[in-house]
Amino acid sequence: MARIARNFQKVTIKDVAKYADVGVGTVSRVLNNNSHVDPSTRQRVLSAMKELGYVPNPHARRLSTGTSDLVTVITPEMKGDFYQTLIASIDEVLIKNGYSSLLYPLYNERKYEALRKSSEILLSTDGLIVDGVSVDKLLGDIVEPNMPVVCLEQESERYDSIMVDNYYGGIIAGDYFADLDMEIFVVTHRKAHELESTVFDERLEGFQESLERKGRSIDKIYYVPLDWESTFEVARRIFSRYKRCAIFTTTDYLAVPIIEVARTMELKVGKDVRVCGFDDLPIAQILEITTIRQPISDMGKVAAEILIKKIRGKARDKVRKVILKPELVIRET
Amino acid sequence: MARIARNFQKVTIKDVAKYADVGVGTVSRVLNNNSHVDPSTRQRVLSAMKELGYVPNPHARRLSTGTSDLVTVITPEMKGDFYQTLIASIDEVLIKNGYSSLLYPLYNERKYEALRKSSEILLSTDGLIVDGVSVDKLLGDIVEPNMPVVCLEQESERYDSIMVDNYYGGIIAGDYFADLDMEIFVVTHRKAHELESTVFDERLEGFQESLERKGRSIDKIYYVPLDWESTFEVARRIFSRYKRCAIFTTTDYLAVPIIEVARTMELKVGKDVRVCGFDDLPIAQILEITTIRQPISDMGKVAAEILIKKIRGKARDKVRKVILKPELVIRET
DNA sequence: CTGAAAGCGCTTACAG
DNA sequence: CTGAAAGCGCTTACAG
């Protein structure tokens, strides 16, 4: 006894079994179509399921098997093409392998807290892909030690990680700008949150290093939040003094308003004003922005593949680091 | 017998009970801190949990209670500020009420299929908010009849819906343009998928209707996919012939490249070229685009609130429709 | 190939 | 206030 019908008289595997005149085990077997079931029996069960409108209860399945076929994907944001591309490429691999992704964008403080409080969500999935934020710091105490985890754009002592050599990307951007006979500016993002990614800084460092090697230096670095509004302002400030200069933005996203302002002020972008972004976001292709291309899709694909191997217990034990190289793409700016 | 330790010797409620020398029921009670537990007992249980590193198994809880405290949020996309704002406002209400959101953006065909195939995901949550796509068509046969569902930007016969009066939005845009002594063009999105939203069409219809009433008409309608690339092309085509015209875009997103091209071609935006968007996305505020403001945050908030009421069984039974009105925001374009 | 049964880890009336 | 027990709806060795 002791049971209230919460689930609105849902039909269970038991009802199906009775209806088809078989045991529940058999129903379960056709459900998972593993082990051999007699074709005629299977047919009977199948039509019983249809007849009764049976839908399996995922919670029960998960409790019983201990797996959910779900993967949590944590990103610091989901705005912008970068994450679109990344998530789509992760998803593609996941779906192909029978998993679904559970997206968890940490777009504000509240989401951080919510994640820590109801870490249930994580624990109910089979694996975890974390982009940009530090697992060790953010979730070190929450994630079970043997949960399969892959880090993206973030190093980890304990887990596999996929990184892009952002420092190297900065270097090639610097090499490209060093020969230009103009002032050199940088517009970059200052990380606002302890747990945010350090990629922008790495790009900046590489850029700086490359210029130094060639006996040049950055004339000024502008730090902005990751929005266009502030970047417009910065651009106006720059162009009101300099009608001729080279600007490196540590992401294409920040290059867009700069180019917009330059054009509005009728400066010749690509000639007097040179702009090099980073990432090769779709917008960079559309606006023909010169940029450092990051292999975003590859990152997602590799991350998902490694994670699935880990979930299936096929991965090697030692912590692995995959480092992908960016490349310079010269366009019109 | 019959059991492999899949879950890496995880500690269960049983272990905690034994350790604290109480029954499992008591542990469960302190876990959910309902019904009264003796303070000293509670303390003993609490420290036992800490000692053993106990983490509750959500699957078991869900199977037992039949609830998950999860809400699925389905959107046709998640790119762009519109969905950012919408999702954030939904999340805020959800989190405040102890729920978590499970994001499911249908950004391509593959995701549609995946959703239909593993509809498990939906069924394992307590409720469903669906934006833009037709639940009846998309999921009519999957969603249980008594699953709490709220539709956004999409009417439904069976479920509550929150709509914006897009037709009315078109009307006020038309009223605004009708007095302008220039050619009038429209750039809009042609829905590519059977299940896509019809908002763009409704806006267009309102716009058309308003112009007709005032004895005017649209000179040409340009249909584009929802990306900038094609819109750039269209803009170039328009401005190569017309140096003076008014353009209504059925979303701000499409207004951006048009303004960009106009400025690049040195046309006077706001004077010779008038542009009115729709939505009032952040980008519209940044670029000072005249637009029809949609109350995005309100939509999300109202949807989440209604859903929670339904989940808690406090909602009225009849299907409810909430219609929010957009308004004209005049800026520089 | 298949049924009966134990088990997954919780929750919750019931009877103290 | 609390323990013993039934139940949630599945899966899966086990023994035919």
XYZ file of C-alpha atoms (C1' of nucleotides) in Angstrom:
698
model
C 0.000 0.000 0.000
C 1.114 3.541 0.516
C 1.036 5.120 -2.831
C -0.694 7.994 -4.426
C -1.091 7.911 -8.165
C 0.994 10.911 -9.047
C 1.656 9.869 -12.536
C -1.856 9.983 -13.845
C -2.473 6.268 -14.327
C 0.482 5.840 -16.618
C 0.912 2.466 -18.182
C 3.975 0.588 -17.082
C 5.966 -2.311 -18.303
C 3.806 -4.497 -16.116
C 0.625 -3.566 -17.938
C 2.275 -4.295 -21.234
C 3.487 -7.645 -19.987
C 0.046 -8.630 -18.816
C -1.577 -7.452 -22.025
C 0.884 -9.330 -24.198
C 0.824 -12.284 -21.845
C 4.561 -12.364 -21.222
C 6.874 -11.567 -18.333
C 8.135 -8.069 -17.672
C 11.632 -9.269 -18.462
C 10.598 -10.025 -21.983
C 9.038 -6.630 -22.435
C 12.220 -5.087 -21.200
C 14.165 -7.156 -23.666
C 12.226 -6.000 -26.688
C 12.459 -2.478 -25.342
C 16.226 -2.629 -25.408
C 16.287 -5.076 -28.266
C 19.189 -6.905 -26.877
C 19.321 -10.685 -26.357
C 17.168 -12.706 -28.681
C 13.438 -12.537 -28.467
C 11.239 -14.722 -30.575
C 9.949 -12.661 -33.518
C 6.312 -13.480 -32.869
C 6.651 -12.685 -29.169
C 8.371 -9.423 -29.992
C 5.552 -8.562 -32.332
C 2.969 -9.235 -29.671
C 4.808 -7.074 -27.186
C 5.294 -4.315 -29.689
C 1.642 -4.100 -30.535
C 0.716 -4.280 -26.856
C 2.930 -1.264 -26.257
C 1.314 0.612 -29.082
C -2.159 -0.429 -28.032
C -1.681 0.781 -24.492
C 0.318 3.841 -25.439
C 3.231 2.706 -23.368
C 6.112 5.100 -22.745
C 9.080 3.896 -20.731
C 9.914 5.741 -17.557
C 13.430 7.106 -17.903
C 13.944 7.556 -14.174
C 13.372 3.901 -13.545
C 15.684 2.959 -16.335
C 18.355 5.245 -15.064
C 18.087 4.044 -11.528
C 18.311 0.490 -12.670
C 21.195 0.829 -15.100
C 22.995 3.664 -13.416
C 23.350 5.505 -16.709
C 21.345 8.224 -18.353
C 22.794 8.610 -21.858
C 22.999 12.279 -21.049
C 26.025 14.516 -21.134
C 26.228 17.878 -19.418
C 27.812 20.664 -21.421
C 28.839 23.671 -19.364
C 29.803 26.882 -21.111
C 30.414 30.366 -19.755
C 27.941 31.816 -22.222
C 25.936 30.732 -25.132
C 25.601 34.016 -26.841
C 27.476 34.419 -30.046
C 28.536 32.238 -32.864
C 31.474 30.730 -31.081
C 29.329 28.743 -28.717
C 26.810 27.974 -31.402
C 29.456 26.345 -33.490
C 31.031 24.617 -30.554
C 27.818 23.242 -29.155
C 26.592 22.120 -32.546
C 29.764 20.164 -33.152
C 29.600 18.556 -29.729
C 25.978 17.698 -30.256
C 26.614 16.109 -33.573
C 29.021 13.575 -32.119
C 26.855 13.014 -29.083
C 23.689 12.353 -31.038
C 25.491 10.043 -33.387
C 26.466 7.967 -30.378
C 23.071 7.913 -28.792
C 23.650 10.604 -26.205
C 21.817 13.835 -25.598
C 23.366 17.008 -24.348
C 22.217 18.965 -21.394
C 23.257 22.570 -21.928
C 24.279 24.596 -18.969
C 25.389 28.139 -19.847
C 26.748 30.065 -16.875
C 25.701 33.427 -18.196
C 25.458 35.067 -14.833
C 26.233 34.714 -11.177
C 22.869 33.242 -10.481
C 23.561 30.333 -12.729
C 26.810 29.609 -10.948
C 25.046 29.415 -7.650
C 22.198 27.391 -9.055
C 24.668 24.909 -10.420
C 26.433 24.501 -7.118
C 23.206 24.185 -5.224
C 21.513 21.708 -7.452
C 24.527 19.804 -8.608
C 22.087 16.947 -8.865
C 21.790 17.901 -12.471
C 25.377 17.052 -13.140
C 25.307 13.912 -11.163
C 22.440 12.587 -13.123
C 24.395 12.589 -16.363
C 27.033 10.230 -17.633
C 29.689 12.772 -18.366
C 30.679 16.380 -18.413
C 32.187 18.715 -20.973
C 33.264 22.003 -19.469
C 34.283 24.898 -21.631
C 36.255 27.860 -20.467
C 35.700 27.648 -16.753
C 37.899 25.827 -14.336
C 36.409 22.517 -13.257
C 38.878 22.158 -10.473
C 37.902 25.470 -8.972
C 34.270 25.545 -9.932
C 33.230 22.006 -9.307
C 36.163 20.228 -7.771
C 34.249 19.306 -4.675
C 31.016 18.443 -6.403
C 31.975 16.209 -9.279
C 32.582 12.632 -8.302
C 36.166 11.603 -8.757
C 35.308 9.016 -11.371
C 32.870 11.050 -13.412
C 34.127 11.285 -17.003
C 35.088 14.888 -17.654
C 36.667 16.694 -20.580
C 37.806 20.293 -20.351
C 37.778 22.692 -23.254
C 39.909 25.818 -23.410
C 40.991 25.237 -19.865
C 43.762 23.192 -18.421
C 43.115 20.773 -15.627
C 45.329 18.646 -13.476
C 42.838 15.887 -13.146
C 40.984 15.747 -16.403
C 41.658 15.532 -20.090
C 41.686 18.850 -21.823
C 41.427 20.187 -25.328
C 43.153 23.468 -25.809
C 43.894 25.842 -28.581
C 47.339 27.321 -28.553
C 46.158 30.849 -27.982
C 49.627 32.090 -27.223
C 50.770 30.874 -30.608
C 47.763 32.560 -32.186
C 48.877 35.816 -30.619
C 52.352 35.250 -32.001
C 51.201 34.911 -35.587
C 48.990 37.953 -35.241
C 52.014 39.856 -33.913
C 54.206 38.643 -36.747
C 51.627 39.905 -39.171
C 51.345 43.341 -37.583
C 55.021 43.900 -36.780
C 55.867 44.961 -40.305
C 53.099 47.524 -40.469
C 54.295 51.092 -40.230
C 51.584 52.394 -37.909
C 50.577 52.634 -34.296
C 49.472 49.307 -32.861
C 46.534 48.996 -30.489
C 44.907 46.066 -28.789
C 41.290 45.776 -27.764
C 40.721 42.876 -25.422
C 38.504 41.589 -22.687
C 39.459 41.858 -19.067
C 38.133 38.862 -17.286
C 35.533 39.899 -14.785
C 35.099 36.661 -12.936
C 37.640 34.619 -11.047
C 36.597 31.532 -12.922
C 36.530 32.991 -16.378
C 38.788 31.826 -19.110
C 42.277 33.219 -19.616
C 42.351 32.809 -23.369
C 42.251 36.516 -24.062
C 45.271 37.106 -21.905
C 47.180 34.324 -23.593
C 46.465 35.771 -26.999
C 47.598 39.144 -25.812
C 50.802 37.757 -24.370
C 51.698 35.972 -27.579
C 51.016 39.129 -29.521
C 53.169 41.173 -27.206
C 55.995 38.660 -27.281
C 56.051 38.564 -31.047
C 56.195 42.330 -31.337
C 59.003 42.542 -28.832
C 61.055 40.031 -30.730
C 60.769 42.275 -33.732
C 61.639 45.362 -31.758
C 58.165 46.803 -31.641
C 55.561 47.261 -28.962
C 51.891 47.868 -28.360
C 51.036 51.530 -28.169
C 48.003 51.047 -26.058
C 45.810 48.245 -24.727
C 42.086 48.856 -24.268
C 40.215 46.580 -21.934
C 36.485 46.233 -22.504
C 33.659 44.029 -21.344
C 32.439 41.587 -23.950
C 29.826 43.831 -25.463
C 29.652 46.096 -28.433
C 28.524 49.162 -26.641
C 31.804 49.766 -24.840
C 33.797 48.785 -27.863
C 32.080 51.410 -29.962
C 33.201 53.984 -27.468
C 36.763 52.776 -27.514
C 36.776 52.779 -31.289
C 35.550 56.342 -31.417
C 38.213 57.353 -28.950
C 40.943 55.718 -31.013
C 39.844 57.050 -34.359
C 39.293 60.568 -33.129
C 43.066 60.756 -32.634
C 44.448 58.238 -35.103
C 43.272 58.097 -38.685
C 45.853 55.460 -39.383
C 46.555 52.500 -37.125
C 46.502 48.748 -36.684
C 44.189 47.146 -34.170
C 44.332 43.605 -32.856
C 41.197 42.412 -31.125
C 41.432 39.227 -29.124
C 38.146 38.074 -30.575
C 36.332 38.840 -33.830
C 33.358 39.859 -31.812
C 35.185 42.989 -30.703
C 36.426 43.712 -34.207
C 32.926 44.276 -35.556
C 32.130 47.603 -33.871
C 35.622 48.855 -34.583
C 35.219 48.289 -38.266
C 31.768 49.798 -38.121
C 33.051 52.990 -36.550
C 36.014 53.221 -38.902
C 33.728 52.959 -41.890
C 31.264 55.427 -40.506
C 34.129 57.844 -40.000
C 35.113 57.175 -43.589
C 38.485 55.725 -42.822
C 39.865 53.201 -45.266
C 39.641 49.856 -43.547
C 42.229 47.454 -44.910
C 44.533 50.300 -45.824
C 44.810 53.083 -43.270
C 43.073 51.086 -40.617
C 44.073 47.469 -40.249
C 42.119 45.142 -38.063
C 42.927 41.572 -37.107
C 40.505 39.570 -35.007
C 40.629 36.127 -33.493
C 38.406 33.026 -33.724
C 37.136 33.204 -37.283
C 33.544 33.440 -36.231
C 30.935 33.426 -38.986
C 30.689 37.185 -38.643
C 34.383 37.443 -39.537
C 33.720 35.600 -42.742
C 30.753 37.758 -43.562
C 32.467 41.041 -42.890
C 35.697 39.804 -44.448
C 37.698 40.371 -41.315
C 41.303 39.242 -41.224
C 41.602 36.920 -38.285
C 43.316 34.097 -36.464
C 41.237 31.024 -37.110
C 40.415 28.765 -34.260
C 39.319 25.230 -35.124
C 36.093 25.495 -33.173
C 34.296 22.548 -34.686
C 37.310 20.340 -34.214
C 37.476 21.303 -30.582
C 33.915 20.253 -29.988
C 34.235 17.093 -31.979
C 37.405 15.954 -30.281
C 36.027 16.768 -26.844
C 32.868 14.774 -27.427
C 34.770 11.842 -28.856
C 37.163 11.647 -25.953
C 34.324 11.941 -23.475
C 32.383 9.130 -25.053
C 35.437 6.910 -24.955
C 35.819 7.675 -21.288
C 32.186 6.953 -20.570
C 32.468 3.664 -22.333
C 35.561 2.887 -20.362
C 37.755 2.735 -23.418
C 39.940 5.701 -22.629
C 43.423 5.506 -21.308
C 43.948 6.392 -17.719
C 46.496 9.121 -17.802
C 45.400 12.699 -18.213
C 45.611 13.714 -21.826
C 46.102 17.145 -23.359
C 45.209 17.877 -26.931
C 46.502 21.132 -28.310
C 45.145 22.497 -31.559
C 46.926 25.189 -33.560
C 45.230 28.311 -34.879
C 46.145 29.886 -38.222
C 46.161 33.303 -39.837
C 43.404 34.018 -42.341
C 44.021 37.157 -44.342
C 40.937 38.913 -45.607
C 40.104 42.492 -46.405
C 40.715 44.283 -43.137
C 22.042 -11.148 -6.088
C 22.592 -10.064 -9.650
C 24.277 -6.793 -9.479
C 27.467 -5.262 -10.716
C 28.750 -2.236 -8.906
C 28.450 0.253 -11.720
C 28.410 3.231 -9.561
C 31.854 2.928 -8.118
C 30.976 1.990 -4.525
C 28.861 5.060 -4.019
C 27.475 5.562 -0.569
C 23.735 5.350 -0.299
C 21.131 6.378 2.160
C 21.486 2.941 3.698
C 25.128 3.456 4.577
C 24.312 6.775 6.153
C 21.488 5.204 8.153
C 23.731 2.464 9.460
C 26.521 4.889 10.288
C 24.194 7.230 12.150
C 22.364 4.310 13.702
C 18.929 5.310 12.462
C 16.470 4.021 9.873
C 16.665 5.014 6.244
C 13.361 6.801 6.626
C 14.914 9.183 9.085
C 17.817 9.927 6.796
C 15.369 10.647 4.037
C 13.505 12.973 6.373
C 16.495 15.089 7.209
C 17.404 15.081 3.538
C 14.111 16.670 2.642
C 13.796 18.434 5.948
C 10.140 17.913 6.102
C 8.288 16.410 9.077
C 9.939 16.899 12.423
C 13.189 15.191 13.227
C 14.752 15.432 16.643
C 17.544 18.011 16.496
C 20.167 15.695 17.934
C 19.189 12.901 15.550
C 19.291 15.296 12.656
C 22.752 16.388 13.686
C 23.967 12.815 13.860
C 22.595 12.097 10.406
C 24.030 15.269 8.978
C 27.516 14.524 10.178
C 27.218 10.937 8.998
C 26.407 12.244 5.545
C 29.376 14.543 5.607
C 31.654 11.858 7.007
C 30.770 9.398 4.296
C 30.579 11.948 1.527
C 27.016 11.069 0.790
C 25.357 12.441 -2.331
C 21.727 11.599 -3.002
C 20.908 9.755 -6.191
C 18.537 11.916 -8.186
C 17.249 9.072 -10.299
C 16.025 7.213 -7.280
C 14.417 10.305 -5.903
C 12.711 11.007 -9.177
C 11.460 7.491 -9.573
C 10.081 7.548 -6.101
C 8.430 10.938 -6.149
C 7.593 11.096 -9.796
C 8.983 14.612 -10.084
C 12.301 15.984 -11.186
C 12.189 19.716 -10.462
C 13.310 20.152 -14.030
C 11.646 22.112 -16.770
C 12.386 21.663 -20.443
C 12.731 24.829 -22.488
C 12.503 24.309 -26.223
C 13.491 27.114 -28.565
C 14.005 27.147 -32.323
C 17.447 28.658 -31.868
C 19.553 30.042 -29.162
C 21.700 32.286 -31.232
C 21.127 35.948 -30.806
C 20.103 38.248 -28.059
C 16.434 37.501 -28.294
C 16.794 34.012 -26.932
C 19.429 35.082 -24.464
C 17.051 37.536 -22.936
C 14.141 35.172 -23.076
C 15.964 32.242 -21.551
C 17.512 34.360 -18.840
C 14.128 35.669 -17.781
C 12.644 32.190 -17.739
C 15.571 30.891 -15.761
C 15.283 33.588 -13.187
C 11.758 32.633 -12.265
C 12.538 28.945 -12.426
C 15.556 29.128 -10.166
C 13.699 31.265 -7.691
C 11.152 28.491 -7.403
C 13.602 25.673 -7.063
C 13.502 24.428 -10.621
C 16.264 24.046 -13.148
C 15.896 24.489 -16.844
C 16.859 22.018 -19.452
C 17.596 23.914 -22.646
C 16.725 22.332 -25.928
C 17.478 24.539 -28.928
C 16.270 23.074 -32.212
C 18.935 24.723 -34.290
C 18.894 22.165 -37.036
C 17.046 19.219 -38.452
C 19.155 16.806 -36.519
C 17.959 18.240 -33.261
C 14.358 17.842 -34.312
C 14.878 14.205 -34.995
C 16.888 13.667 -31.863
C 14.098 15.182 -29.850
C 11.494 12.963 -31.350
C 13.611 9.888 -30.954
C 14.680 10.438 -27.415
C 11.613 12.166 -26.156
C 12.617 10.565 -22.886
C 14.271 13.833 -22.125
C 10.989 15.662 -22.124
C 9.198 13.037 -20.193
C 11.694 13.160 -17.443
C 10.914 16.776 -16.630
C 8.005 18.302 -14.801
C 6.972 20.766 -17.431
C 7.620 22.231 -20.819
C 8.002 25.712 -22.210
C 8.015 25.771 -25.977
C 8.938 28.859 -27.900
C 8.133 29.491 -31.508
C 7.475 25.975 -32.674
C 4.138 24.284 -32.717
C 3.752 21.829 -29.868
C 0.681 20.351 -31.392
C 2.472 19.556 -34.608
C 5.918 18.914 -33.266
C 5.172 16.941 -30.174
C 1.484 16.336 -30.093
C 1.887 12.607 -30.041
C 4.805 12.529 -27.651
C 3.861 14.789 -24.820
C 1.574 13.199 -22.301
C -1.829 14.804 -22.222
C -1.406 15.989 -18.658
C 2.120 17.323 -18.888
C 2.124 21.010 -17.956
C 2.978 22.981 -21.078
C 3.181 26.667 -21.882
C 3.630 27.935 -25.413
C 5.461 31.099 -26.302
C 4.933 32.979 -29.552
C 2.761 30.195 -30.809
C -0.876 29.516 -30.405
C -2.102 26.175 -29.261
C -5.510 24.619 -28.934
C -4.581 22.546 -25.990
C -2.119 24.566 -23.996
C -1.765 27.983 -22.473
C 0.072 30.415 -24.664
C 1.841 33.715 -24.317
C 1.831 35.735 -27.455
C 2.944 39.080 -28.625
C 0.578 40.874 -30.910
C 2.890 40.823 -33.869
C 0.184 41.933 -36.243
C -0.351 45.021 -34.147
C 3.390 45.592 -34.127
C 3.325 45.560 -37.905
C 0.467 48.047 -37.857
C 2.328 50.607 -35.802
C 5.402 50.199 -37.973
C 3.197 50.796 -41.004
C 1.594 53.848 -39.438
C 5.031 55.237 -38.846
C 6.226 54.646 -42.393
C 3.041 55.611 -44.235
C 3.733 59.308 -44.007
C 7.230 59.018 -45.401
C 7.569 60.225 -48.929
C 9.812 57.446 -50.215
C 9.743 53.929 -51.598
C 8.951 51.355 -48.973
C 10.696 48.003 -48.810
C 10.437 45.079 -46.470
C 13.159 42.623 -45.611
C 11.814 39.574 -43.850
C 12.433 35.945 -43.219
C 10.673 33.277 -45.163
C 10.086 30.360 -42.908
C 12.061 27.390 -44.107
C 10.589 24.746 -41.935
C 7.032 23.613 -41.613
C 7.192 23.976 -37.886
C 8.835 27.350 -37.732
C 7.171 30.337 -36.238
C 4.873 32.570 -38.212
C 5.693 35.787 -36.370
C 7.507 37.318 -39.285
C 4.517 36.835 -41.515
C 2.198 38.355 -38.960
C 4.360 41.416 -38.645
C 4.435 41.737 -42.386
C 0.671 41.428 -42.647
C 0.084 44.117 -40.070
C 2.501 46.373 -41.852
C 0.823 45.784 -45.172
C -2.625 46.331 -43.742
C -1.659 49.606 -42.173
C -0.153 50.921 -45.386
C -3.214 49.948 -47.368
C -5.482 51.772 -44.992
C -3.470 54.868 -45.682
C -3.505 54.331 -49.384
C 0.041 53.189 -49.703
C 1.741 49.903 -50.446
C 4.989 48.031 -50.179
C 7.166 48.492 -53.230
C 9.019 45.270 -52.784
C 9.397 42.479 -50.264
C 12.741 40.721 -49.940
C 12.776 37.296 -48.350
C 16.035 36.182 -46.768
C 17.252 33.430 -44.506
C 18.040 34.551 -40.996
C 21.658 35.368 -41.626
C 23.567 38.500 -42.375
C 25.287 37.294 -45.462
C 22.187 37.239 -47.604
C 20.909 40.429 -46.099
C 24.076 42.244 -47.078
C 23.435 41.213 -50.640
C 19.877 42.399 -50.557
C 20.929 45.703 -49.054
C 23.483 46.250 -51.783
C 20.885 45.465 -54.377
C 18.434 47.953 -52.905
C 20.875 50.778 -52.421
C 22.444 50.405 -55.838
C 19.099 51.563 -57.240
C 17.590 53.618 -54.454
C 19.545 56.226 -52.571
C 16.439 57.183 -50.726
C 13.980 54.723 -49.223
C 12.375 53.332 -46.109
C 13.019 49.748 -45.061
C 11.065 47.727 -42.541
C 12.808 44.614 -41.299
C 10.731 42.115 -39.396
C 13.529 41.717 -36.869
C 16.340 44.009 -35.730
C 18.756 41.303 -36.592
C 18.139 41.917 -40.274
C 18.373 45.675 -39.865
C 22.012 45.562 -38.847
C 23.573 44.653 -42.190
C 21.261 47.043 -43.987
C 22.437 49.936 -41.909
C 25.993 48.790 -42.314
C 25.740 48.802 -46.087
C 23.932 52.139 -46.181
C 26.664 53.730 -44.126
C 29.402 52.155 -46.153
C 27.759 53.561 -49.266
C 27.649 56.906 -47.524
C 23.908 57.225 -47.495
C 22.382 59.247 -44.711
C 20.723 56.769 -42.407
C 17.889 58.381 -40.483
C 17.310 60.875 -43.254
C 17.481 59.512 -46.783
C 17.419 55.971 -45.619
C 14.964 55.086 -42.876
C 15.096 51.758 -41.154
C 12.683 50.304 -38.652
C 13.365 46.939 -37.050
C 11.393 44.738 -34.706
C 12.117 43.206 -31.291
C 14.304 45.842 -29.665
C 17.215 43.510 -29.279
C 20.260 44.847 -27.426
C 21.909 45.441 -30.776
C 19.066 47.803 -31.689
C 19.797 49.834 -28.622
C 23.498 49.898 -29.339
C 23.154 50.886 -32.956
C 20.293 53.256 -32.154
C 17.892 51.471 -34.463
C 14.288 52.594 -34.524
C 12.245 49.528 -33.751
C 9.087 47.888 -32.487
C 9.809 46.793 -28.953
C 8.775 43.361 -27.873
C 8.524 42.740 -24.137
C 10.872 39.775 -24.216
C 11.627 39.541 -20.526
C 7.977 39.772 -19.644
C 7.209 36.951 -22.005
C 9.695 34.684 -20.325
C 8.665 35.659 -16.859
C 4.957 35.184 -17.458
C 5.531 31.864 -19.185
C 7.597 30.503 -16.331
C 5.143 31.698 -13.737
C 2.184 30.133 -15.436
C 4.057 26.897 -15.908
C 5.021 26.677 -12.276
C 1.443 27.224 -11.250
C 0.384 24.435 -13.535
C 3.030 22.097 -12.191
C 1.916 22.807 -8.676
C -1.633 22.189 -9.696
C -2.728 25.691 -8.915
C -3.630 26.745 -12.412
C -7.103 27.010 -13.767
C -8.166 24.364 -16.149
C -9.245 26.248 -19.193
C -6.700 27.135 -21.836
C -5.453 30.620 -21.292
C -4.013 33.092 -23.793
C -1.939 36.042 -22.731
C -1.327 38.662 -25.369
C 1.345 41.287 -24.869
C 1.470 44.485 -26.920
C 4.607 45.768 -28.622
C 5.410 49.461 -28.912
C 7.241 51.787 -31.264
C 10.639 53.033 -30.102
C 11.957 55.880 -32.209
C 15.714 56.165 -32.367
C 18.119 57.462 -34.939
C 17.405 55.364 -37.987
C 13.998 -17.974 -25.970
C 11.571 -16.610 -21.458
C 9.577 -16.066 -16.508
C 10.234 -15.155 -11.649
C 12.740 -12.592 -8.647
C 16.151 -9.583 -6.780
C 17.908 -5.287 -6.944
C 18.752 -0.090 -8.187
C 18.223 4.080 -4.056
C 15.015 6.674 -2.757
C 10.035 8.263 -0.286
C 6.215 7.882 2.609
C 1.987 6.220 4.858
C 1.612 3.178 8.876
C 2.066 1.864 13.368
C 4.152 2.548 17.030
C 9.726 11.630 16.678
C 11.155 7.154 14.228
C 11.728 2.218 12.175
C 10.214 -1.405 9.115
C 8.299 -2.137 4.931
C 6.099 -1.408 0.580
C 6.410 0.740 -3.500
C 8.222 3.679 -7.672
C 9.272 1.139 -12.867
C 12.759 -0.547 -14.757
C 17.062 -4.293 -15.807
C 19.381 -8.498 -15.643
C 21.724 -12.714 -14.062
C 19.624 -17.193 -13.069
C 17.442 -21.271 -14.045
C 14.908 -23.344 -16.799
